[in-house]
Amino acid sequence: RLLTSRRTPREQPPVKSCVSAGCCCHSCRYYFPCQRWLAVEEDDGQIVRELVPVDEAFVKKDSENDGQSLATLGLEQKAKSTTYTVKVKTGDKKNAGTDANVFITLYGSKDDTGIVSLKASKINKNKFERGKVDEFTVESVDIGDLKKIKIGHDNKGNSTGWFLEWVEIDAPSLGQCLKFPCGRWLDKSEDDGAIERIIFPAELQTTEYTPFVPYEITVYTSDIFGAGTDADVFIVLYGTDGICTQQKSLCLNKREQRMYFERNSVNQFIVELEDVGDIIEKIRIGHNGEGLNSGWHLDRVAIRRLLPNGK
């Protein structure tokens, strides 16, 4: 997609009112119109914009049709699931890294995740190398309070023995970050020869914070030439009294960046963020400007704060 001069975006159809732009009911969405470029070579050259919600005429009940077909079933399931960020530290010892396939199971007070393969590290291309920390995302149904984990490998590959220093698991929806210290080999020729271990959290290293809540974020890319982007799109939500969320990328990886935010597309995300309260005063949305097709013409954003059961 090549950038061209800015054109006037299409007019938006009127949307029926719910109560007001500061509505606190959970059945309505906030609409943040943009209708501008976020592109270095277009408009004012800015790639980040702050948007405020429109007046009550643009706040609509969720039951009404968007006029766009969305694959909502998977998103509804995601809204009911818990997302865990799993960090794994390989020890700084000779031959500590492994080429084997590593898996993990999380055990909670209600259920367990089943065996989850740790395939794609968000940090390192070559995962589980000596002295390195790798990060993974694990999604699961609600398993309750995290009690223990089982982590191991399949002993396949040229260099299979692994010295695991620790595992850290962050569960934003629970408001907990737990540390699982190991400091042992998972190696048939070292220690006790075990290649999987059950590990319990270290209570003194557990961090508790205010649980995150899920937000449904719908992004509308304009229907003009060159409107789409392959850049990393991020968002920040602002509530009253200066409360705001962390900056959060909407895509998990570069494959999703290539898939989403195409011309005239509607992309919906369920994102766990800090709770900014019932009123969203503004948002900050932008991208990192990277990639061949980074310029983006954003039409509007709709946001709805979800209840814990996904409603």
Short mmCIF file of C-alpha atoms in Angstrom, two decimals:
data_model
loop_
_atom_site.label_atom_id
_atom_site.label_comp_id
_atom_site.label_asym_id
_atom_site.label_seq_id
_atom_site.Cartn_x
_atom_site.Cartn_y
_atom_site.Cartn_z
CA ARG A 1 0.00 0.00 0.00
CA LEU A 2 1.44 3.33 -1.05
CA LEU A 3 0.44 6.55 0.62
CA THR A 4 -1.37 9.20 -1.39
CA SER A 5 -2.70 12.63 -0.55
CA ARG A 6 -5.41 12.69 2.08
CA ARG A 7 -8.99 12.38 0.92
CA THR A 8 -12.17 13.27 2.72
CA PRO A 9 -13.32 10.13 4.56
CA ARG A 10 -16.80 8.78 4.08
CA GLU A 11 -19.56 10.15 6.28
CA GLN A 12 -20.49 8.05 9.29
CA PRO A 13 -24.10 6.98 9.76
CA PRO A 14 -25.80 8.41 12.85
CA VAL A 15 -25.85 6.14 15.88
CA LYS A 16 -28.68 6.07 18.37
CA SER A 17 -28.14 7.37 21.87
CA CYS A 18 -27.81 5.33 25.05
CA VAL A 19 -27.62 8.04 27.72
CA SER A 20 -24.57 10.23 27.37
CA ALA A 21 -20.93 10.22 26.37
CA GLY A 22 -20.11 9.67 30.04
CA CYS A 23 -22.42 6.70 30.29
CA CYS A 24 -21.45 4.15 32.92
CA CYS A 25 -23.71 1.29 31.88
CA HIS A 26 -21.95 -1.82 30.66
CA SER A 27 -24.24 -2.28 27.63
CA CYS A 28 -22.98 0.75 25.70
CA ARG A 29 -19.82 1.60 23.84
CA TYR A 30 -17.78 4.76 23.70
CA TYR A 31 -17.10 6.03 20.20
CA PHE A 32 -13.90 7.93 19.42
CA PRO A 33 -13.97 9.36 15.88
CA CYS A 34 -10.66 10.13 14.23
CA GLN A 35 -11.02 10.28 10.43
CA ARG A 36 -7.39 11.33 10.02
CA TRP A 37 -4.04 9.95 8.95
CA LEU A 38 -1.54 8.62 11.43
CA ALA A 39 1.34 8.87 8.97
CA VAL A 40 4.64 10.70 8.79
CA GLU A 41 4.05 11.70 5.16
CA GLU A 42 0.39 12.71 5.48
CA ASP A 43 -1.70 15.33 7.29
CA ASP A 44 0.37 16.86 10.13
CA GLY A 45 2.86 13.97 10.19
CA GLN A 46 1.74 12.64 13.58
CA ILE A 47 1.52 8.87 14.17
CA VAL A 48 -0.11 9.13 17.62
CA ARG A 49 -3.40 10.90 18.36
CA GLU A 50 -5.50 11.59 21.43
CA LEU A 51 -9.22 11.13 20.85
CA VAL A 52 -12.18 12.13 23.02
CA PRO A 53 -15.58 10.42 22.98
CA VAL A 54 -18.27 11.99 20.84
CA ASP A 55 -21.54 13.30 22.24
CA GLU A 56 -24.49 11.12 23.21
CA ALA A 57 -25.73 10.82 19.62
CA PHE A 58 -22.80 8.50 18.90
CA VAL A 59 -23.08 6.23 21.91
CA LYS A 60 -25.09 3.18 21.04
CA LYS A 61 -26.35 0.05 22.71
CA ASP A 62 -24.36 -3.06 22.03
CA SER A 63 -27.44 -4.92 20.83
CA GLU A 64 -27.64 -2.83 17.69
CA ASN A 65 -25.92 -3.95 14.51
CA ASP A 66 -22.58 -2.48 13.55
CA GLY A 67 -23.31 -2.99 9.89
CA GLN A 68 -20.12 -5.05 9.79
CA SER A 69 -19.77 -8.80 10.18
CA LEU A 70 -17.51 -9.67 13.10
CA ALA A 71 -16.28 -13.08 14.16
CA THR A 72 -17.58 -12.60 17.70
CA LEU A 73 -17.78 -16.18 18.96
CA GLY A 74 -14.04 -16.55 19.49
CA LEU A 75 -13.87 -13.12 21.09
CA GLU A 76 -16.66 -14.02 23.51
CA GLN A 77 -14.65 -17.04 24.55
CA LYS A 78 -11.54 -14.88 24.93
CA ALA A 79 -13.46 -12.45 27.14
CA LYS A 80 -14.28 -15.32 29.48
CA SER A 81 -10.72 -16.66 29.54
CA THR A 82 -7.70 -15.69 31.60
CA THR A 83 -4.46 -14.58 29.98
CA TYR A 84 -1.18 -15.47 31.67
CA THR A 85 2.21 -14.01 30.84
CA VAL A 86 4.79 -16.72 31.47
CA LYS A 87 8.46 -15.76 31.84
CA VAL A 88 11.08 -18.52 31.92
CA LYS A 89 14.69 -17.97 33.05
CA THR A 90 17.35 -20.41 31.85
CA GLY A 91 20.30 -20.63 34.22
CA ASP A 92 23.67 -19.07 33.51
CA LYS A 93 25.63 -22.32 33.54
CA LYS A 94 27.61 -24.23 30.95
CA ASN A 95 25.25 -26.20 28.67
CA ALA A 96 22.23 -24.78 30.54
CA GLY A 97 20.21 -24.14 27.36
CA THR A 98 18.04 -26.69 25.62
CA ASP A 99 16.86 -27.42 22.08
CA ALA A 100 14.11 -29.73 23.31
CA ASN A 101 10.41 -28.86 23.16
CA VAL A 102 9.34 -27.33 26.49
CA PHE A 103 5.83 -27.59 27.90
CA ILE A 104 4.02 -26.31 30.97
CA THR A 105 0.81 -27.05 32.88
CA LEU A 106 -0.75 -24.54 35.26
CA TYR A 107 -2.75 -25.96 38.17
CA GLY A 108 -5.38 -23.80 39.87
CA SER A 109 -7.88 -24.20 42.68
CA LYS A 110 -10.65 -25.01 40.17
CA ASP A 111 -8.96 -26.68 37.19
CA ASP A 112 -5.75 -26.89 35.18
CA THR A 113 -4.73 -25.66 31.75
CA GLY A 114 -3.65 -29.02 30.39
CA ILE A 115 -0.28 -29.33 28.67
CA VAL A 116 0.70 -26.12 26.87
CA SER A 117 3.71 -26.04 24.53
CA LEU A 118 5.96 -23.00 24.94
CA LYS A 119 6.71 -22.48 21.27
CA ALA A 120 7.03 -18.80 20.40
CA SER A 121 9.06 -16.60 22.74
CA LYS A 122 8.14 -12.92 22.54
CA ILE A 123 11.70 -11.90 23.37
CA ASN A 124 14.17 -14.30 21.75
CA LYS A 125 14.17 -16.03 18.37
CA ASN A 126 16.24 -18.86 19.86
CA LYS A 127 14.47 -19.71 23.09
CA PHE A 128 15.79 -21.33 26.26
CA GLU A 129 19.38 -20.23 25.74
CA ARG A 130 21.90 -19.90 28.58
CA GLY A 131 21.20 -16.94 30.89
CA LYS A 132 18.20 -15.73 28.88
CA VAL A 133 14.62 -14.92 29.88
CA ASP A 134 11.86 -15.96 27.47
CA GLU A 135 8.27 -14.72 27.55
CA PHE A 136 5.14 -16.55 26.44
CA THR A 137 1.38 -15.96 26.48
CA VAL A 138 -0.94 -18.70 27.76
CA GLU A 139 -4.72 -18.41 27.54
CA SER A 140 -7.02 -20.63 29.56
CA VAL A 141 -10.48 -20.92 31.03
CA ASP A 142 -10.74 -19.78 34.63
CA ILE A 143 -8.65 -22.25 36.68
CA GLY A 144 -8.98 -20.27 39.91
CA ASP A 145 -6.06 -19.27 42.11
CA LEU A 146 -2.76 -20.57 40.76
CA LYS A 147 -1.37 -23.27 43.07
CA LYS A 148 1.51 -24.98 41.22
CA ILE A 149 2.99 -25.67 37.81
CA LYS A 150 4.53 -28.63 36.03
CA ILE A 151 7.22 -27.81 33.50
CA GLY A 152 9.37 -30.13 31.43
CA HIS A 153 10.61 -31.07 27.97
CA ASP A 154 10.46 -33.99 25.55
CA ASN A 155 14.23 -34.69 25.54
CA LYS A 156 14.37 -34.35 21.75
CA GLY A 157 17.11 -32.52 19.85
CA ASN A 158 20.88 -32.25 19.85
CA SER A 159 21.23 -30.53 23.20
CA THR A 160 18.37 -31.52 25.49
CA GLY A 161 19.58 -31.02 29.05
CA TRP A 162 18.20 -27.80 30.60
CA PHE A 163 18.97 -25.86 33.76
CA LEU A 164 15.80 -23.99 34.74
CA GLU A 165 16.38 -21.05 37.10
CA TRP A 166 12.80 -19.90 37.63
CA VAL A 167 9.35 -19.36 36.13
CA GLU A 168 7.33 -16.20 36.69
CA ILE A 169 3.62 -16.09 35.91
CA ASP A 170 1.66 -12.84 35.73
CA ALA A 171 -2.15 -13.09 35.77
CA PRO A 172 -3.54 -9.56 35.30
CA SER A 173 -7.17 -10.62 35.71
CA LEU A 174 -6.28 -12.09 39.12
CA GLY A 175 -4.00 -9.22 40.09
CA GLN A 176 -1.14 -11.58 40.91
CA CYS A 177 2.42 -12.18 39.75
CA LEU A 178 3.90 -15.39 41.14
CA LYS A 179 7.51 -16.63 41.14
CA PHE A 180 8.25 -20.35 40.89
CA PRO A 181 11.92 -20.92 41.80
CA CYS A 182 13.59 -24.05 40.46
CA GLY A 183 17.40 -23.83 40.24
CA ARG A 184 17.75 -27.43 39.06
CA TRP A 185 18.58 -29.46 35.98
CA LEU A 186 15.94 -31.08 33.82
CA ASP A 187 18.40 -33.54 32.33
CA LYS A 188 18.53 -37.32 32.26
CA SER A 189 22.26 -37.23 32.97
CA GLU A 190 22.23 -34.57 35.71
CA ASP A 191 20.74 -34.17 39.21
CA ASP A 192 18.06 -36.86 39.75
CA GLY A 193 17.57 -37.46 36.01
CA ALA A 194 14.09 -35.91 35.88
CA ILE A 195 13.09 -33.96 32.76
CA GLU A 196 9.94 -32.47 34.25
CA ARG A 197 9.32 -30.91 37.64
CA ILE A 198 6.39 -29.76 39.75
CA ILE A 199 7.11 -26.34 41.27
CA PHE A 200 5.21 -24.35 43.90
CA PRO A 201 5.18 -20.55 44.14
CA ALA A 202 7.43 -18.75 46.59
CA GLU A 203 4.98 -16.85 48.80
CA LEU A 204 7.45 -14.11 49.71
CA GLN A 205 8.05 -13.39 46.01
CA THR A 206 4.35 -13.12 45.10
CA THR A 207 3.26 -9.64 44.03
CA GLU A 208 -0.38 -8.61 44.30
CA TYR A 209 -1.99 -5.64 42.58
CA THR A 210 -5.42 -4.42 41.48
CA PRO A 211 -6.81 -6.96 39.00
CA PHE A 212 -7.13 -5.94 35.36
CA VAL A 213 -10.48 -5.93 33.56
CA PRO A 214 -11.27 -6.88 29.97
CA TYR A 215 -12.11 -4.18 27.43
CA GLU A 216 -13.67 -4.82 24.04
CA ILE A 217 -11.86 -2.56 21.57
CA THR A 218 -13.16 -2.27 18.01
CA VAL A 219 -10.99 -0.45 15.47
CA TYR A 220 -12.38 0.82 12.15
CA THR A 221 -9.83 1.50 9.39
CA SER A 222 -10.98 3.96 6.71
CA ASP A 223 -12.02 3.05 3.19
CA ILE A 224 -9.53 5.19 1.27
CA PHE A 225 -6.50 4.26 -0.79
CA GLY A 226 -3.49 3.28 1.36
CA ALA A 227 -5.49 3.41 4.60
CA GLY A 228 -4.19 0.14 6.05
CA THR A 229 -1.06 -0.37 8.14
CA ASP A 230 1.33 -3.17 9.08
CA ALA A 231 2.82 -1.19 11.97
CA ASP A 232 2.45 -2.07 15.66
CA VAL A 233 -0.76 -0.32 16.79
CA PHE A 234 -1.06 0.55 20.49
CA ILE A 235 -3.62 2.18 22.77
CA VAL A 236 -3.85 3.88 26.18
CA LEU A 237 -7.17 4.49 27.99
CA TYR A 238 -7.70 7.46 30.31
CA GLY A 239 -10.32 7.59 33.07
CA THR A 240 -11.18 10.36 35.48
CA ASP A 241 -8.72 11.85 38.01
CA GLY A 242 -5.73 11.13 35.79
CA ILE A 243 -6.08 7.35 35.92
CA CYS A 244 -4.74 5.63 32.80
CA THR A 245 -3.71 2.22 31.58
CA GLN A 246 -0.32 1.10 30.39
CA GLN A 247 0.42 1.41 26.69
CA LYS A 248 -0.79 -1.83 25.13
CA SER A 249 -0.15 -3.24 21.66
CA LEU A 250 -3.33 -4.61 20.07
CA CYS A 251 -1.48 -7.29 18.10
CA LEU A 252 0.43 -10.10 19.77
CA ASN A 253 2.97 -10.54 16.97
CA LYS A 254 4.00 -9.41 13.48
CA ARG A 255 1.76 -11.99 11.82
CA GLU A 256 -1.28 -10.33 13.41
CA GLN A 257 0.06 -6.91 12.39
CA ARG A 258 0.00 -8.08 8.77
CA MET A 259 -3.51 -9.50 9.15
CA TYR A 260 -5.26 -6.61 10.87
CA PHE A 261 -5.88 -2.92 10.15
CA GLU A 262 -6.44 -3.39 6.42
CA ARG A 263 -8.36 -0.86 4.35
CA ASN A 264 -12.08 -0.73 5.24
CA SER A 265 -11.65 -3.40 7.93
CA VAL A 266 -13.21 -3.75 11.36
CA ASN A 267 -10.97 -5.46 13.91
CA GLN A 268 -12.14 -6.34 17.38
CA PHE A 269 -9.91 -7.17 20.36
CA ILE A 270 -10.45 -8.26 23.94
CA VAL A 271 -7.67 -6.63 25.95
CA GLU A 272 -6.98 -6.91 29.67
CA LEU A 273 -6.00 -3.52 31.08
CA GLU A 274 -5.97 -1.60 34.34
CA ASP A 275 -9.48 -0.59 35.36
CA VAL A 276 -9.90 3.13 34.62
CA GLY A 277 -13.45 3.15 35.99
CA ASP A 278 -16.84 3.57 34.38
CA ILE A 279 -15.99 6.75 32.48
CA ILE A 280 -13.41 6.82 29.69
CA GLU A 281 -12.46 10.45 29.15
CA LYS A 282 -10.08 9.97 26.23
CA ILE A 283 -7.81 7.50 24.50
CA ARG A 284 -4.35 7.72 23.01
CA ILE A 285 -3.87 5.56 19.93
CA GLY A 286 -0.97 5.30 17.54
CA HIS A 287 1.67 3.05 16.03
CA ASN A 288 5.44 2.66 15.99
CA GLY A 289 5.88 3.83 12.37
CA GLU A 290 7.77 0.68 11.39
CA GLY A 291 7.29 -1.49 8.32
CA LEU A 292 6.86 -0.82 4.61
CA ASN A 293 3.21 0.16 4.99
CA SER A 294 3.13 2.06 8.26
CA GLY A 295 0.89 5.01 7.35
CA TRP A 296 -2.64 4.47 8.67
CA HIS A 297 -5.95 6.26 8.16
CA LEU A 298 -8.03 5.60 11.27
CA ASP A 299 -11.77 6.10 10.97
CA ARG A 300 -12.89 5.52 14.55
CA VAL A 301 -12.52 3.39 17.67
CA ALA A 302 -15.28 1.88 19.83
CA ILE A 303 -14.59 0.71 23.38
CA ARG A 304 -16.71 -1.20 25.87
CA ARG A 305 -15.70 -2.15 29.39
CA LEU A 306 -16.71 -5.75 30.03
CA LEU A 307 -17.90 -7.37 33.20
CA PRO A 308 -15.90 -10.38 34.48
CA ASN A 309 -18.27 -12.86 32.83
CA GLY A 310 -17.72 -11.30 29.42
CA LYS A 311 -21.01 -9.38 29.31
#
